[in-house]
mmCIF file of C-alpha atoms and ligand atoms in Angstrom:
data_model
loop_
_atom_site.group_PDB
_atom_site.id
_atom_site.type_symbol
_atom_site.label_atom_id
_atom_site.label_comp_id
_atom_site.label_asym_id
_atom_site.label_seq_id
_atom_site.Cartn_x
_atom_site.Cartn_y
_atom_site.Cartn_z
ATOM 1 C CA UNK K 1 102.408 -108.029 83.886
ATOM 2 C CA UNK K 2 102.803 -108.668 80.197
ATOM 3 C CA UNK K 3 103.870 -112.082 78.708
ATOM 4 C CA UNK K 4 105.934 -112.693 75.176
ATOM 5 C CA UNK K 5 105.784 -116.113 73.548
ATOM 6 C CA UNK K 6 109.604 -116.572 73.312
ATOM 7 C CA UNK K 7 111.227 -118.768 70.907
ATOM 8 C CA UNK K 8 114.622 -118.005 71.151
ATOM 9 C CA UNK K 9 116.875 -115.816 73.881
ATOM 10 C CA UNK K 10 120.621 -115.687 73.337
ATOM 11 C CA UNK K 11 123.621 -113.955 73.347
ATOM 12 C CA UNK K 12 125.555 -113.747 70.103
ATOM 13 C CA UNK K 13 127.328 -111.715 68.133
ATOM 14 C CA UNK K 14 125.241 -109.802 65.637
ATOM 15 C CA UNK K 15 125.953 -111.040 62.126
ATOM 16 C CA UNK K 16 123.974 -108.711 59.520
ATOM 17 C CA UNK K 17 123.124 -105.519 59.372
ATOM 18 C CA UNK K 18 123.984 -102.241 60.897
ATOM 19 C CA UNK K 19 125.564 -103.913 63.731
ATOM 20 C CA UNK K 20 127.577 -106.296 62.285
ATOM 21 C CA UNK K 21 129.629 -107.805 65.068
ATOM 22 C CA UNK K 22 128.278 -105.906 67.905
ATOM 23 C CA UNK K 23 127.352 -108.386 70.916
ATOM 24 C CA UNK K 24 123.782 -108.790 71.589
ATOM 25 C CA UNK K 25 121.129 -110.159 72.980
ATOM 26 C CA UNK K 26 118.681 -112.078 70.979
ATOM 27 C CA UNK K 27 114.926 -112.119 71.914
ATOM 28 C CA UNK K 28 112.979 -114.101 69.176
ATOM 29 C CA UNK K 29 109.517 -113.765 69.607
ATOM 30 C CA UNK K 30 107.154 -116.441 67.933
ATOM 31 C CA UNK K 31 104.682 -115.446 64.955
ATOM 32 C CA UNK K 32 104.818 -114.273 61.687
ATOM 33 C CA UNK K 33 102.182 -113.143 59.358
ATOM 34 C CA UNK K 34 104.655 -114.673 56.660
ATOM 35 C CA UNK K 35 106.216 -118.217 55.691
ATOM 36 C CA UNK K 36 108.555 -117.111 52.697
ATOM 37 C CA UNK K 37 108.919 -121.039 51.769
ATOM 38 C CA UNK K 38 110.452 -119.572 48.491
ATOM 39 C CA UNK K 39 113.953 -118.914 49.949
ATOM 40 C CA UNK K 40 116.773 -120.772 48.123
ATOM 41 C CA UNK K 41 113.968 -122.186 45.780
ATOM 42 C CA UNK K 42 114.059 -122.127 41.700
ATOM 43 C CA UNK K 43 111.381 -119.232 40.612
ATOM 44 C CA UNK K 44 108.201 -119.893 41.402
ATOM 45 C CA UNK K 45 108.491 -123.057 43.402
ATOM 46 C CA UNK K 46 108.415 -123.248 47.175
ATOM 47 C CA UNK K 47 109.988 -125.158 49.947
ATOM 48 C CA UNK K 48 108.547 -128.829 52.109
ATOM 49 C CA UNK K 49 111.428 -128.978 53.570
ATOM 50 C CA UNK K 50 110.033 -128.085 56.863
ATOM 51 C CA UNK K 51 107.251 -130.646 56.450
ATOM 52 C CA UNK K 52 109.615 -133.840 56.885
ATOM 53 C CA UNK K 53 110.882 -131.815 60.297
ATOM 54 C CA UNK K 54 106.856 -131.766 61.015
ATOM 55 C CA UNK K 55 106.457 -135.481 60.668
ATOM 56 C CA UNK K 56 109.025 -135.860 63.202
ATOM 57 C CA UNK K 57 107.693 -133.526 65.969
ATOM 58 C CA UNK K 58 107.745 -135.740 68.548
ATOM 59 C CA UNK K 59 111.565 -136.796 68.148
ATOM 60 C CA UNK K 60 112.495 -133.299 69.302
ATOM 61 C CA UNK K 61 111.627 -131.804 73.163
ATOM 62 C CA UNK K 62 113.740 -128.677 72.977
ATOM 63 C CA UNK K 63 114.119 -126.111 70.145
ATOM 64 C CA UNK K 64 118.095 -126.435 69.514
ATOM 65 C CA UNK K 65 117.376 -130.045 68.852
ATOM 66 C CA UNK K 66 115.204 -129.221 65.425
ATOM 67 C CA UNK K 67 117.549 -129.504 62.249
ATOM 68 C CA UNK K 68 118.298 -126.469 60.203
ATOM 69 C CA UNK K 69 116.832 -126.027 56.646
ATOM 70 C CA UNK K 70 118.285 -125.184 53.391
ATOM 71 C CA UNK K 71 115.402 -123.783 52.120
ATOM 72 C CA UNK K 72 112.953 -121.703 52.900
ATOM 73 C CA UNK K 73 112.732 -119.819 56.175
ATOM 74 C CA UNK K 74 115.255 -120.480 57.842
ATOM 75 C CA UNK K 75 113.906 -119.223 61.489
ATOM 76 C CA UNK K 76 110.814 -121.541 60.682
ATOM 77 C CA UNK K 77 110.215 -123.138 64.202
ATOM 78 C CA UNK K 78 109.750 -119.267 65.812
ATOM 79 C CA UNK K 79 106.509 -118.820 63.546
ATOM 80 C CA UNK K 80 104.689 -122.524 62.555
ATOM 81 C CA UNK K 81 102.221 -123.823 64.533
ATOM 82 C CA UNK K 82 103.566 -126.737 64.585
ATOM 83 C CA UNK K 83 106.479 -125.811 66.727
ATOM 84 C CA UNK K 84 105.033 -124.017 69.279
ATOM 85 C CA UNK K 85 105.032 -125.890 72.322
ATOM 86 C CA UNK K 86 108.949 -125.307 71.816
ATOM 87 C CA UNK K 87 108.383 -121.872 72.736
ATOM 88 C CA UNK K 88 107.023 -120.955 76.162
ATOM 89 C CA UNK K 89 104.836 -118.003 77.340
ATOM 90 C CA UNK K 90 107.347 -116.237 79.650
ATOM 91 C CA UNK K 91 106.362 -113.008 81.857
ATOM 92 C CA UNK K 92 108.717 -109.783 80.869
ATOM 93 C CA UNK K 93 110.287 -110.174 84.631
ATOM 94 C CA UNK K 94 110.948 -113.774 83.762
ATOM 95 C CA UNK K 95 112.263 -112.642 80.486
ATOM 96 C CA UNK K 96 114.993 -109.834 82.098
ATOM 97 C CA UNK K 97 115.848 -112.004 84.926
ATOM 98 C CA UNK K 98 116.681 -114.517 81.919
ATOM 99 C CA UNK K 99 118.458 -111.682 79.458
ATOM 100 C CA UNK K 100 120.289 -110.416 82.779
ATOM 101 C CA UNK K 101 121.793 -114.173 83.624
ATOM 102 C CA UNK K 102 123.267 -114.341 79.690
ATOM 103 C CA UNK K 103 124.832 -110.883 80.159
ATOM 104 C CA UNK K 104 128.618 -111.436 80.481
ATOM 105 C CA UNK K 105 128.562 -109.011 83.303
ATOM 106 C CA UNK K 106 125.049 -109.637 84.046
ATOM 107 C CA UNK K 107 124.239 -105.802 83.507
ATOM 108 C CA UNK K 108 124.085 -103.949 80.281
ATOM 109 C CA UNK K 109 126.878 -102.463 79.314
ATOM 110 C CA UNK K 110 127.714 -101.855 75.546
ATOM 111 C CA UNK K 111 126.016 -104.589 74.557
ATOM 112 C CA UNK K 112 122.810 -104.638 72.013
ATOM 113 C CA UNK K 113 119.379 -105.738 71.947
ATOM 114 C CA UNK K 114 117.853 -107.536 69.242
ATOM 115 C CA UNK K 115 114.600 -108.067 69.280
ATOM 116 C CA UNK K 116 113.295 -110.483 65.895
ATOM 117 C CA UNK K 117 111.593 -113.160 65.200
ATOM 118 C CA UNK K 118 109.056 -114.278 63.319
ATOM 119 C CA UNK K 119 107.761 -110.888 62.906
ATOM 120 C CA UNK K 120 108.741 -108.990 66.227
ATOM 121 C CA UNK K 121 105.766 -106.379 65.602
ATOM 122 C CA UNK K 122 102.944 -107.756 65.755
ATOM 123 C CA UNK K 123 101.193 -108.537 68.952
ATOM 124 C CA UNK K 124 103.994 -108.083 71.093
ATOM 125 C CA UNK K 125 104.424 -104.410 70.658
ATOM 126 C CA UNK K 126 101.815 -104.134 73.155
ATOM 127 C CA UNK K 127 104.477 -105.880 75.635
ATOM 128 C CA UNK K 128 107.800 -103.939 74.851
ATOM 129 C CA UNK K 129 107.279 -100.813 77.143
ATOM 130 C CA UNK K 130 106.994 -103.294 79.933
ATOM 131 C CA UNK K 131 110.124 -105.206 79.117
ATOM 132 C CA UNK K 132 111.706 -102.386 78.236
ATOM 133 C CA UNK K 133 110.822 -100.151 81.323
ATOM 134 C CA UNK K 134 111.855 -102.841 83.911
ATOM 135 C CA UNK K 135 114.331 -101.044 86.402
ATOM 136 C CA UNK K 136 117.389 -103.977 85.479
ATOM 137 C CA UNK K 137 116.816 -102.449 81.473
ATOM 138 C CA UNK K 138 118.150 -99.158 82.181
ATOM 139 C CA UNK K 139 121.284 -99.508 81.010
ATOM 140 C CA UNK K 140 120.186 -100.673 78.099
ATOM 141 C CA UNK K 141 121.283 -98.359 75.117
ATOM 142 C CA UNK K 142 120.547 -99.592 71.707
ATOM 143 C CA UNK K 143 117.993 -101.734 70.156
ATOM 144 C CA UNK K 144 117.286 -103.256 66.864
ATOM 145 C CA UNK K 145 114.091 -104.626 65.565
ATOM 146 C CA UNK K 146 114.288 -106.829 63.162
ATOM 147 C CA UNK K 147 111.074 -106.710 60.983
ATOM 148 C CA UNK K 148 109.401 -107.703 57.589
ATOM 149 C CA UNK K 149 108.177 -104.222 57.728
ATOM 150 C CA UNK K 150 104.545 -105.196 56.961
ATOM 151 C CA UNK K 151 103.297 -104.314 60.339
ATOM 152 C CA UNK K 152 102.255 -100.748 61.545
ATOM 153 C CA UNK K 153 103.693 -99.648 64.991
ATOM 154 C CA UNK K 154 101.142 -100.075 67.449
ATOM 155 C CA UNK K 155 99.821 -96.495 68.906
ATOM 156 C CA UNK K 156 100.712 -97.045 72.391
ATOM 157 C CA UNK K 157 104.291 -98.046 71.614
ATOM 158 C CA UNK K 158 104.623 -95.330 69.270
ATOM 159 C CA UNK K 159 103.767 -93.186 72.386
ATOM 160 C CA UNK K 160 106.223 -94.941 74.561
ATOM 161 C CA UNK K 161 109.153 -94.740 72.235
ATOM 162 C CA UNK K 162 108.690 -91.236 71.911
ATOM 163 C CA UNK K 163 108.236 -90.322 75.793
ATOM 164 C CA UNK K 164 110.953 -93.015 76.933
ATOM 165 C CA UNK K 165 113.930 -93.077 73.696
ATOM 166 C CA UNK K 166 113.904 -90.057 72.442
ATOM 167 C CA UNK K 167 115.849 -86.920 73.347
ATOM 168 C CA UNK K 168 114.667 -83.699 73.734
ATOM 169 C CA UNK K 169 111.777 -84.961 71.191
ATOM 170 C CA UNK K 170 114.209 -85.659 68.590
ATOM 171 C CA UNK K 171 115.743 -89.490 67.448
ATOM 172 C CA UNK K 172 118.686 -89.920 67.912
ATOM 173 C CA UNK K 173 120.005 -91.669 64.715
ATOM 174 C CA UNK K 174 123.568 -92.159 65.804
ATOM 175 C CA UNK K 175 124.944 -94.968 67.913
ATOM 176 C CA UNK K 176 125.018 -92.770 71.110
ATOM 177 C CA UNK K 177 122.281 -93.612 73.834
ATOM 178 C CA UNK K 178 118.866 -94.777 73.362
ATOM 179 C CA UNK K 179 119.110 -95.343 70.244
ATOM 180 C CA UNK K 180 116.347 -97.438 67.662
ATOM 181 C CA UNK K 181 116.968 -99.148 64.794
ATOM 182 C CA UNK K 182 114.005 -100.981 62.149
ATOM 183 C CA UNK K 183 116.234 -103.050 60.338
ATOM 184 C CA UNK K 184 113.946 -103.898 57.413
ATOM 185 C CA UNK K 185 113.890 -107.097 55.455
ATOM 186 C CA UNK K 186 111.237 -106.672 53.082
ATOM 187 C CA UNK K 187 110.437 -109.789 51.036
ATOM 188 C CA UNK K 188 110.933 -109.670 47.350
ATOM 189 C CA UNK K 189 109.223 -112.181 44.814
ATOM 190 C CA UNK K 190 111.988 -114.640 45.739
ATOM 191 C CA UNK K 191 110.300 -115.559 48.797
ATOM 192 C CA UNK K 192 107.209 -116.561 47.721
ATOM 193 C CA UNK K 193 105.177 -113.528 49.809
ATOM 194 C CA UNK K 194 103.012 -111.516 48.228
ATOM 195 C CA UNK K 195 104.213 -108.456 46.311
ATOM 196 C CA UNK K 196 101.279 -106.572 48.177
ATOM 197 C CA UNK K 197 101.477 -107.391 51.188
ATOM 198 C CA UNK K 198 105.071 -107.857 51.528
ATOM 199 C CA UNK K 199 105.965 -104.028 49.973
ATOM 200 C CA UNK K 200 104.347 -101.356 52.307
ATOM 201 C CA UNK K 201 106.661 -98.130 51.883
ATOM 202 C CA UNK K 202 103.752 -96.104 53.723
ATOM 203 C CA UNK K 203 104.378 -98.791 57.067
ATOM 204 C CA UNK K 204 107.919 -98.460 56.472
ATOM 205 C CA UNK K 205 108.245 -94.744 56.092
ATOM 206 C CA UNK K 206 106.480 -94.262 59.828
ATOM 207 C CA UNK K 207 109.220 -96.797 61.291
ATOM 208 C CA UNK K 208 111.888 -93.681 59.923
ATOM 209 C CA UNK K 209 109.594 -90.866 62.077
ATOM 210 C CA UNK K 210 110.505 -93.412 65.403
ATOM 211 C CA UNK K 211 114.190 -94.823 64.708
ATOM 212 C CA UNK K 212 116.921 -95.313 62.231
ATOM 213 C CA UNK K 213 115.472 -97.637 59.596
ATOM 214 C CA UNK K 214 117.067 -99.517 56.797
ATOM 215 C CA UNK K 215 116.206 -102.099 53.876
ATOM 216 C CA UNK K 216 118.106 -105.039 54.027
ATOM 217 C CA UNK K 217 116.915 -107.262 50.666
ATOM 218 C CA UNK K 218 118.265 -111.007 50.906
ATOM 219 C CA UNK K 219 118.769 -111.765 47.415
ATOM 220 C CA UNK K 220 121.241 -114.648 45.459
ATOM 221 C CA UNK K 221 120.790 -113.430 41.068
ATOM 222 C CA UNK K 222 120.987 -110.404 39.464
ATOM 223 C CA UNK K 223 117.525 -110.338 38.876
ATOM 224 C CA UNK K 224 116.855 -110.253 42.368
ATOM 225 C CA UNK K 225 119.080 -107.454 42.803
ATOM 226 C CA UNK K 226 117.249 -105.790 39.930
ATOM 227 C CA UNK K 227 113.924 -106.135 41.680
ATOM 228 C CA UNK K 228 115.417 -104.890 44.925
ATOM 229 C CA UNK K 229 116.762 -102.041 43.250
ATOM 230 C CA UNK K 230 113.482 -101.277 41.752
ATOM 231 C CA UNK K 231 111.438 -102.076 45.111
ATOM 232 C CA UNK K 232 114.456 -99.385 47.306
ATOM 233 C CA UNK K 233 112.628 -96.729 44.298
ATOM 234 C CA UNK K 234 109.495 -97.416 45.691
ATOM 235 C CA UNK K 235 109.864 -96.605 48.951
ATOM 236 C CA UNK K 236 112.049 -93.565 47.845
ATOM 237 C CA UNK K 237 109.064 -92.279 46.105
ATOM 238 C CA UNK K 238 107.191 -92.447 49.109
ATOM 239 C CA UNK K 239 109.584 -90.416 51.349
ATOM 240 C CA UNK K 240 112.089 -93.050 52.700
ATOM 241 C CA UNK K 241 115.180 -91.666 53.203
ATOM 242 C CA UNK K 242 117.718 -94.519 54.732
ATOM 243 C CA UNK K 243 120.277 -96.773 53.365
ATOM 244 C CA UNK K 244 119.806 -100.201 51.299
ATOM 245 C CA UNK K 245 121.707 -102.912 52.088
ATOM 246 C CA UNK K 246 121.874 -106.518 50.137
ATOM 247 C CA UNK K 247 122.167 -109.665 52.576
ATOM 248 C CA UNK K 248 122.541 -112.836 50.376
ATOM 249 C CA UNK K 249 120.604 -115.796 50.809
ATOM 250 C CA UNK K 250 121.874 -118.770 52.969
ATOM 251 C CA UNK K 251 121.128 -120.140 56.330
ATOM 252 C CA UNK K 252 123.373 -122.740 55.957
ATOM 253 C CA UNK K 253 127.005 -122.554 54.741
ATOM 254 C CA UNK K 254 126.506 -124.443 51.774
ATOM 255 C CA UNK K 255 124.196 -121.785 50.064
ATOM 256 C CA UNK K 256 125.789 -118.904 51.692
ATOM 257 C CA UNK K 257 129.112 -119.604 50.356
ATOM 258 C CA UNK K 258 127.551 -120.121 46.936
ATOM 259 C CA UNK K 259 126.547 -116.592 46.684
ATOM 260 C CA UNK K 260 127.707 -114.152 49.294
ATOM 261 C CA UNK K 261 131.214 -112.885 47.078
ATOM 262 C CA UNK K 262 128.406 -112.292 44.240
ATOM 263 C CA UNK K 263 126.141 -110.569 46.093
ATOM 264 C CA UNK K 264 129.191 -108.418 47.371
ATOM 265 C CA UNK K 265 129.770 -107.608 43.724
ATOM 266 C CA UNK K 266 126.783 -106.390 43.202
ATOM 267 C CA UNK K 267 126.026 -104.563 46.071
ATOM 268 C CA UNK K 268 129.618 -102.520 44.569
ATOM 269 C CA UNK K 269 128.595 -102.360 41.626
ATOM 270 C CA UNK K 270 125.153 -100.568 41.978
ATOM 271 C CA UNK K 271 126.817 -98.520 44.918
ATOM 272 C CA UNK K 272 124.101 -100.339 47.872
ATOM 273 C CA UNK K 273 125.593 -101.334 50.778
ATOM 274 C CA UNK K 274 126.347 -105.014 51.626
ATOM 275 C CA UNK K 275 125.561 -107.086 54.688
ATOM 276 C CA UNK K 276 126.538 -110.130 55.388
ATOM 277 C CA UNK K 277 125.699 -113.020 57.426
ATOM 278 C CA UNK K 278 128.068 -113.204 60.144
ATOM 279 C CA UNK K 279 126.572 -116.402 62.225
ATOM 280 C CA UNK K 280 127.025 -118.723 59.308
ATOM 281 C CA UNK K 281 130.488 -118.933 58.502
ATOM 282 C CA UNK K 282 131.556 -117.992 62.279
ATOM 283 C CA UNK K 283 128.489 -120.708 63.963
ATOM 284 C CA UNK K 284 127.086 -122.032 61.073
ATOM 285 C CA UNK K 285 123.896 -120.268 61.718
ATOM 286 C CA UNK K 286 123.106 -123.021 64.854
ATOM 287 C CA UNK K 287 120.247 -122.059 66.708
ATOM 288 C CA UNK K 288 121.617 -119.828 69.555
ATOM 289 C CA UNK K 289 124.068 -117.926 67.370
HETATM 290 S S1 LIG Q 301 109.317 -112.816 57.468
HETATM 291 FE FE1 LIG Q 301 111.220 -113.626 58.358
HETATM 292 S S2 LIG Q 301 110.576 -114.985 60.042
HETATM 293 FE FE2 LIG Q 301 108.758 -114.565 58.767
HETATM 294 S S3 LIG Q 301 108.705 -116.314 57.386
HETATM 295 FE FE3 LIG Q 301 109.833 -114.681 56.338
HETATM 296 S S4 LIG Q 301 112.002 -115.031 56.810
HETATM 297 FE FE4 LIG Q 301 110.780 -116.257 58.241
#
């Protein structure tokens, strides 16, 4: 039986993206191949704010307990090293039985997968078709990963998704059954990632041949807007075909609130679609939510 280093499962409401306000379930996995320590940061400077929560590790024995961070990424205990005993190796039964206890009717019924992280794709792809096959996930419907779309789908899962979720041979794109989603937040230069290794249109335009895919560019300035604008082009030029969204930046309320209306402006004004961020007004983006 597989096993998923989990550091998050929850029910919530979903808060960005296609599925704004859709209930779902939440499986974080741990890892990322990225720290984006740039977030909220003036140009060219990065984040320590997670270093002070470092020097405190041993004040904290359970995962909600760690403080949230202003800067930076704001997910950063699901990915550093330094966090990881907060996140235990769990077998996929374990991991149902768990997902099937938060259910409100302890079944699926409409109710969503999310599966993000970290970065949900890498090593744990090899895991999903045994979550995802166990008998007590058949009513599950829809499912969104949540990705820095700098990681190629792993063969065997490609193979899986198309013998198990999809119809006939075909995807379906629509919110009907068995339906995939790559929602796609690929890191501009405000993060602090690499423009190379953060940009990968060719990984990203193989995510659209196996679900409905979307960029979703957290931004705050016009000049990040400008560079996400410029970044969608490159992808278009390599075939991709879905929508754009702009998210602003803001984990907590303080920075959200400073530049969500703005980033709604602009997402009008250069016709892209706008999400928002849902868990931090409504929760205040508390672990769990
Ligand atoms: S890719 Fe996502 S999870 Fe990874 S460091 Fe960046 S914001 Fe955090």
């Amino acid at each position: 039986m597989s096993k998923i280093k989990i550091a998050e499962l929850f029910y919530s409401i979903q808060g960005e993206g296609r599925y704004m306000g859709v209930p779902s379930v939440f499986l974080r996995t741990f890892g990322c191949n990225f720290k984006c320590a740039g977030f909220g940061m003036p140009k060219g400077e990065l984040s320590t704010e997670v270093e002070a929560v470092a020097a405190r590790i041993g004040e904290f024995k359970k995962y909600e307990e760690l403080p949230l961070v202003s800067t930076g990424c704001d997910s950063y205990a699901s990915w550093d090293p330094r966090f990881k005993d907060l996140s235990p190796m769990l077998t996929t039964d374990a991991i149902v039985d768990r997902i099937m206890e938060i259910l409100p009717y302890n079944r699926w019924e409409e109710e969503h997968l999310v599966i993000t992280g970290g970065e949900p794709l890498l090593g744990w792809q090899r895991a999903y078709p045994d979550l995802l096959s166990h008998p007590k996930m058949a009513g599950l419907k829809e499912i969104t990963f949540e990705t820095n779309g700098s990681q190629p789908l792993d063969t065997d899962f490609k193979t899986w998704i198309h013998r198990e979720w999809h119809h006939n041979g075909s995807i379906d794109m629509g919110r009907g059954r068995n339906s995939i989603t790559f929602s796609v937040s690929a890191k501009l230069s405000c993060s602090g990632e690499e423009r190379s290794e953060a940009i990968r249109p060719d990984i990203v335009c193989e995510y659209e041949e196996f679900g409905y895919t979307y960029l979703k560019f957290v931004v705050s300035t016009e000049d990040d807007v400008e560079e996400a604008i410029e970044t969608a082009d490159i992808y278009r030029a390599e075939g991709f075909t879905g929508p754009v969204y702009l998210m602003p930046v803001g984990g907590v309320e303080s920075v959200y609130t400073l530049n969500n209306r703005r980033v709604a402006e602009l997402a009008m004004k250069n016709g892209l679609r706008y999400s928002d961020r849902l868990q931090v007004p409504l929760f205040k983006n508390e672990w769990g939510t």
